[in-house]
Amino acid sequence: MPHPTIPLEGAQFLKAETVGLAEPRGFKALGESAERSAKHTAEIAATIPHWQEWREAANQIKSYAIANLDKLLVEFERNVTARGATVLWAADAHEANQYILDLVKEHNVKTIVKSKSMVSEEMELNHALEAVGARPVETDLGEYLVQLARQRPTHIVTPALHLSAADVGRLFQDKLKEPFSAEHQHLTNVARRHLREDFIIADMGISGCNFAMADTGTICVVENEGNAGLSTSAPPIHVVLMGVEKVIPGIQYLPVFLNLLGRSGTGQKLTTYTHLFHGPPPGRKMVVILLDNGRTNVLKDPAARMALFCIRCGACLNACPVYRRTGGWAYGWVYPGPIGAVLTPHLIGLDKAGKLPFASSLCGACGEACPVRIDIPHQLVHMRHRAVNEPSPMNSPMERLTWAVWAWWFSGPKRYRLAMAMVKLGIRMAKILPWHPGKLGAWTRGRELPRVPGGPAFRDWWRRNGAQMKPTSQTEPITHP
Ligand code: SF4
């Protein structure tokens, strides 16, 4: 299948990281909030027995589902169609957008209420709708805020994590002409009042899909605000946007995922609302769009298939020390954090996002946090291997030349010593020359030059003193009889 045709923001981590650094206050709050969420998730996970067994069960169910994706999708299509829904298969974002634009035209749709859907972010659906004069309204509170602010989500579960209550108060003052307040209840009421009007007049509702059951044709959507319930029941047309990896074999497996998703995503035993759609209600229309958009690229790589197990809980983002410091925009595309660093190169191509797998310290916290036991650290290493061997920014002629020179300098003791002396000299000179932060690019904008240690290098010290040193009792050489 082809890569998405929607113009992307060039998901190149090192270029985009300056976005995060430019907003130190917002991103400090984001980091603290993500850390709190990770702690909360760990605490609530510890309260249920057999947490590890639940994770293993989820891993095995997903493993079966992804191995049998072709059959399960056809089974799901047959069953959901029998319940009165229409199924459309979209190879890429462009095709999926076109299906929706056709519906908008056919039914003269003016206002569309949307519940949270990362797939619609992938499709840049709001831009496509606005381009034909339709009015999409995000109804998840976090999505509503980032839509008003004309920003992108910074987190897949909590999209406005970077905004404080005062930021939201100013946003409502500016965009909705409401009196300023930073009081949470007041702000929630303002959003509720404005959104109610849109639910009433909307001609179409769009939702995502958390799980699709092949055996019954059931679609499950979980949420906390009631907005998905209203988006899908108030308007006469309900469009479901579903990545093809969301199908699971049977409804009996759903509790395993519900048990894990609420706890890992928001530290809840269950999300406040769990909707199960069994086709459209009488007199209504339901259209299910099954989107590939690069997912079959993941299937082609057996070592990477596990990345399709993701249930988008966001736990790996909260656990990641890199995400906590940079925020979601730094990853340059829809999916941030460790799973974004793995998935994005598959979905949009290594040539555009080959740097992302390197946006990790490989500390392993993401793999520990993942409720479906995706081995994210190994997935990252696998994608690094591919990035340096396939066309990508990490395999450019300049990159290869740089590492070849580095290898040559560091493969001989004399050259190594000379290189170290030159580095020390370079740092000393940079310190006495007029120094402007950021002069050497993004790397130096948030970092200080290292201090050159005084005294001789260990190598020189050892040459002078090592021979005279006596082994201590612990290092006494073992003498064989
Ligand atoms: S990779 Fe795992 S932890 Fe990260 S969002 Fe997906 S399911 Fe959650």
PDB file of N, CA, C and O in Angstrom, residues 38 44 67 78 89 104 127 179 242 270 274 351-352 363 376 416 478:
ATOM      1  N   ALA A  38       1.985   8.399  35.125  1.00  0.00           N
ATOM      2  CA  ALA A  38       2.707   7.120  35.144  1.00  0.00           C
ATOM      3  C   ALA A  38       2.677   6.521  36.546  1.00  0.00           C
ATOM      4  O   ALA A  38       2.474   5.312  36.722  1.00  0.00           O
ATOM      5  N   ILE A  44      -2.422   1.922  40.484  1.00  0.00           N
ATOM      6  CA  ILE A  44      -3.712   1.225  40.290  1.00  0.00           C
ATOM      7  C   ILE A  44      -3.495  -0.169  39.694  1.00  0.00           C
ATOM      8  O   ILE A  44      -4.230  -1.106  40.000  1.00  0.00           O
ATOM      9  N   ALA A  67      -1.922 -11.774  13.289  1.00  0.00           N
ATOM     10  CA  ALA A  67      -1.537 -12.879  12.398  1.00  0.00           C
ATOM     11  C   ALA A  67      -2.692 -13.276  11.472  1.00  0.00           C
ATOM     12  O   ALA A  67      -2.468 -13.832  10.403  1.00  0.00           O
ATOM     13  N   ARG A  78     -18.412  -8.689   7.208  1.00  0.00           N
ATOM     14  CA  ARG A  78     -19.644  -9.442   6.934  1.00  0.00           C
ATOM     15  C   ARG A  78     -20.669  -9.218   8.058  1.00  0.00           C
ATOM     16  O   ARG A  78     -21.843  -8.931   7.818  1.00  0.00           O
ATOM     17  N   TRP A  89     -13.365   0.471   2.457  1.00  0.00           N
ATOM     18  CA  TRP A  89     -11.943   0.174   2.688  1.00  0.00           C
ATOM     19  C   TRP A  89     -11.120   1.324   2.099  1.00  0.00           C
ATOM     20  O   TRP A  89     -11.271   1.649   0.915  1.00  0.00           O
ATOM     21  N   VAL A 104     -20.510  14.069   2.861  1.00  0.00           N
ATOM     22  CA  VAL A 104     -20.842  15.467   3.193  1.00  0.00           C
ATOM     23  C   VAL A 104     -21.641  16.087   2.047  1.00  0.00           C
ATOM     24  O   VAL A 104     -22.668  16.741   2.248  1.00  0.00           O
ATOM     25  N   HIS A 127      -8.871  19.582   8.171  1.00  0.00           N
ATOM     26  CA  HIS A 127      -8.457  20.456   7.058  1.00  0.00           C
ATOM     27  C   HIS A 127      -9.258  20.129   5.810  1.00  0.00           C
ATOM     28  O   HIS A 127      -9.709  21.019   5.089  1.00  0.00           O
ATOM     29  N   PRO A 179     -15.840  35.893  29.481  1.00  0.00           N
ATOM     30  CA  PRO A 179     -15.015  36.564  30.497  1.00  0.00           C
ATOM     31  C   PRO A 179     -13.924  35.616  31.000  1.00  0.00           C
ATOM     32  O   PRO A 179     -14.164  34.410  31.111  1.00  0.00           O
ATOM     33  N   MET A 242     -11.660   3.692  11.616  1.00  0.00           N
ATOM     34  CA  MET A 242     -11.026   2.551  12.297  1.00  0.00           C
ATOM     35  C   MET A 242      -9.756   2.129  11.574  1.00  0.00           C
ATOM     36  O   MET A 242      -9.794   1.811  10.384  1.00  0.00           O
ATOM     37  N   LEU A 270     -12.157   1.531  35.044  1.00  0.00           N
ATOM     38  CA  LEU A 270     -12.806   1.482  33.732  1.00  0.00           C
ATOM     39  C   LEU A 270     -13.011   2.923  33.293  1.00  0.00           C
ATOM     40  O   LEU A 270     -13.180   3.796  34.147  1.00  0.00           O
ATOM     41  N   THR A 274     -18.496   3.144  28.209  1.00  0.00           N
ATOM     42  CA  THR A 274     -18.069   2.138  27.227  1.00  0.00           C
ATOM     43  C   THR A 274     -19.254   1.915  26.294  1.00  0.00           C
ATOM     44  O   THR A 274     -20.292   1.406  26.715  1.00  0.00           O
ATOM     45  N   ASP A 351      12.281   7.362   5.127  1.00  0.00           N
ATOM     46  CA  ASP A 351      12.929   8.511   4.495  1.00  0.00           C
ATOM     47  C   ASP A 351      12.478   9.822   5.151  1.00  0.00           C
ATOM     48  O   ASP A 351      13.236  10.782   5.221  1.00  0.00           O
ATOM     49  N   LYS A 352      11.238   9.845   5.695  1.00  0.00           N
ATOM     50  CA  LYS A 352      10.764  11.073   6.349  1.00  0.00           C
ATOM     51  C   LYS A 352      10.991  11.043   7.857  1.00  0.00           C
ATOM     52  O   LYS A 352      11.131  12.081   8.481  1.00  0.00           O
ATOM     53  N   CYS A 363      15.910   3.212  27.887  1.00  0.00           N
ATOM     54  CA  CYS A 363      15.925   2.856  29.316  1.00  0.00           C
ATOM     55  C   CYS A 363      14.991   1.688  29.612  1.00  0.00           C
ATOM     56  O   CYS A 363      15.094   1.054  30.651  1.00  0.00           O
ATOM     57  N   ILE A 376       8.802  -2.462  23.200  1.00  0.00           N
ATOM     58  CA  ILE A 376       9.120  -1.215  22.475  1.00  0.00           C
ATOM     59  C   ILE A 376      10.632  -0.996  22.343  1.00  0.00           C
ATOM     60  O   ILE A 376      11.102  -0.617  21.264  1.00  0.00           O
ATOM     61  N   TYR A 416      43.315   8.508  18.439  1.00  0.00           N
ATOM     62  CA  TYR A 416      42.334   8.766  19.488  1.00  0.00           C
ATOM     63  C   TYR A 416      42.851   9.879  20.407  1.00  0.00           C
ATOM     64  O   TYR A 416      42.132  10.813  20.760  1.00  0.00           O
ATOM     65  N   ILE A 478      45.127 -14.365  41.086  1.00  0.00           N
ATOM     66  CA  ILE A 478      45.004 -15.734  41.584  1.00  0.00           C
ATOM     67  C   ILE A 478      46.209 -16.518  41.065  1.00  0.00           C
ATOM     68  O   ILE A 478      46.500 -16.512  39.871  1.00  0.00           O
TER      69      ILE A 478
END
